[in-house]
Coordinates of C-alpha atoms in Angstrom, one line a residue:
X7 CA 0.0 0.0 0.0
X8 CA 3.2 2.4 0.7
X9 CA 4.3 1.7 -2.9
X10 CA 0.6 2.3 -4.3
X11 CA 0.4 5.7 -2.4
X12 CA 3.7 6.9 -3.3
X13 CA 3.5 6.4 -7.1
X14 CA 0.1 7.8 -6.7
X15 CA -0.3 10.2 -3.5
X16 CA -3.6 12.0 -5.2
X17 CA -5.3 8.7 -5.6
X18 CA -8.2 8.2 -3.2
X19 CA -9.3 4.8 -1.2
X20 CA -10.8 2.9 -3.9
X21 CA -8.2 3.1 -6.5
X22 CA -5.7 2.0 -4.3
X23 CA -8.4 -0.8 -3.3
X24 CA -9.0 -1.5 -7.3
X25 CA -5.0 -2.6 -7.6
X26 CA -5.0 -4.3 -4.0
X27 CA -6.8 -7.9 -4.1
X28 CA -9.4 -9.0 -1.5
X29 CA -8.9 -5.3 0.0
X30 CA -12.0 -3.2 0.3
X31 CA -11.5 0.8 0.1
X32 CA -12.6 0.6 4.0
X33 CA -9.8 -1.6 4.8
X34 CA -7.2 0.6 2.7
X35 CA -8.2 3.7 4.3
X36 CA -8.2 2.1 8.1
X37 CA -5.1 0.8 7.2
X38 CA -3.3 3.7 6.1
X39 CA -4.4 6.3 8.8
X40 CA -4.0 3.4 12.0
X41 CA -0.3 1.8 10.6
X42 CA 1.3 2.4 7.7
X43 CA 1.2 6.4 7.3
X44 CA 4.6 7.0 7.3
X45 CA 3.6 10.5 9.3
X46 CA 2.5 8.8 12.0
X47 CA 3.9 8.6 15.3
X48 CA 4.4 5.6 17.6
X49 CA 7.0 6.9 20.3
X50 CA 7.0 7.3 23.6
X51 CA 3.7 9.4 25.6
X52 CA 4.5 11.9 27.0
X53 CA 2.5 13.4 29.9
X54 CA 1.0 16.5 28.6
X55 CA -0.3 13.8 26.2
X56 CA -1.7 11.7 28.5
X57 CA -3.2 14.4 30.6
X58 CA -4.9 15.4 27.3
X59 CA -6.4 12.3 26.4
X60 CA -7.7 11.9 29.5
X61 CA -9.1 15.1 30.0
X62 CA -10.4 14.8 26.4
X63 CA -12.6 11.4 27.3
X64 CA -13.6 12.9 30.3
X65 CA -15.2 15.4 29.0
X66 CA -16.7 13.3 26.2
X67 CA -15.6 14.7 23.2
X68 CA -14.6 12.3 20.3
X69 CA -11.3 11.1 19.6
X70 CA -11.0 13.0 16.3
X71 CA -11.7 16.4 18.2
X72 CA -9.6 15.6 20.7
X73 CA -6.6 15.1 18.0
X74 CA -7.4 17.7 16.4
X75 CA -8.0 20.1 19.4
X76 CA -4.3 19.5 20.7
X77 CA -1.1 20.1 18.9
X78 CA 1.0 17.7 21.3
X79 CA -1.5 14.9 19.7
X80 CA -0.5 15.6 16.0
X81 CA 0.5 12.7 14.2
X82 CA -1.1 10.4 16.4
X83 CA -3.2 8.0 15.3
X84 CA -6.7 7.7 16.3
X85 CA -6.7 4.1 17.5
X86 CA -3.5 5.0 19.0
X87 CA -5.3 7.4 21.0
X88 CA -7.9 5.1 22.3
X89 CA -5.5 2.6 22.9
X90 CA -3.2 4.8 25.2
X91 CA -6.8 5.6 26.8
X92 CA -7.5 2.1 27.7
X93 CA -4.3 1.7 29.2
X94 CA -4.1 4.5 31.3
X95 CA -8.0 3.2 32.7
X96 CA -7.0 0.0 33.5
X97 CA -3.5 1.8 35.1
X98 CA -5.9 3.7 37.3
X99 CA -8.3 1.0 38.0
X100 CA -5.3 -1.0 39.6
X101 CA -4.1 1.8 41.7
X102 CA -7.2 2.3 43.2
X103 CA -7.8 -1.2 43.5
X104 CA -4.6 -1.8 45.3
X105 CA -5.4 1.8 47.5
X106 CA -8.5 -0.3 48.7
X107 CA -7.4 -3.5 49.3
X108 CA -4.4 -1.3 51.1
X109 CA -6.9 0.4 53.4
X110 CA -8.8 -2.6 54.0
X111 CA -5.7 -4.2 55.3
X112 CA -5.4 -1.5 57.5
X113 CA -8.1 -1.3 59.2
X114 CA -8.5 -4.9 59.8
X115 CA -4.8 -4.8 61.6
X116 CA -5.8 -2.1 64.1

């Protein structure tokens, strides 16, 4: 798909779908703007990032506003996004988890 879109970066989702066997133009356009986008960026979070994402979910907005809304989010895919998101949940949801069972263990010592 690289190849296709560099010989042919004004070429939309269905041509490149027309020379890409059993690929619908659905496929080649989640394809291209989750993975293989060589803009993208897959480095480390930083945590002005993850505050923003956060912030972003918590206030409901959509992940393509909340890209868009944020420079520090630029180049970032969207699944990357809600990926990072899920992590930092379940992150949370073990720290209070361990802050309960931590309390718990306290109280029951006294």
């Amino acid at each position: 798909m690289l190849s296709i879109r560099s010989v042919h970066p004004d070429w939309g989702d269905k041509m490149v779908a027309s020379m890409m066997p059993n690929r619908t133009p659905t496929q080649v356009h989640n394809r291209w703007w989750c993975k293989v986008n060589p803009v993208l960026r897959w480095g480390e979070w930083s945590k002005e990032e993850d505050r923003v994402v956060m912030e972003g979910r918590a206030s409901g907005l959509k992940w393509v506003v909340i890209s868009e809304q944020n420079a520090c989010l630029r180049n970032r895919a969207l699944i990357a996004l809600r990926n990072r998101w899920d992590k930092l949940n379940r992150r949370k949801k073990r720290e209070e988890k361990k802050k309960i069972k931590s309390s718990a263990n306290d109280s029951t010592s006294m």
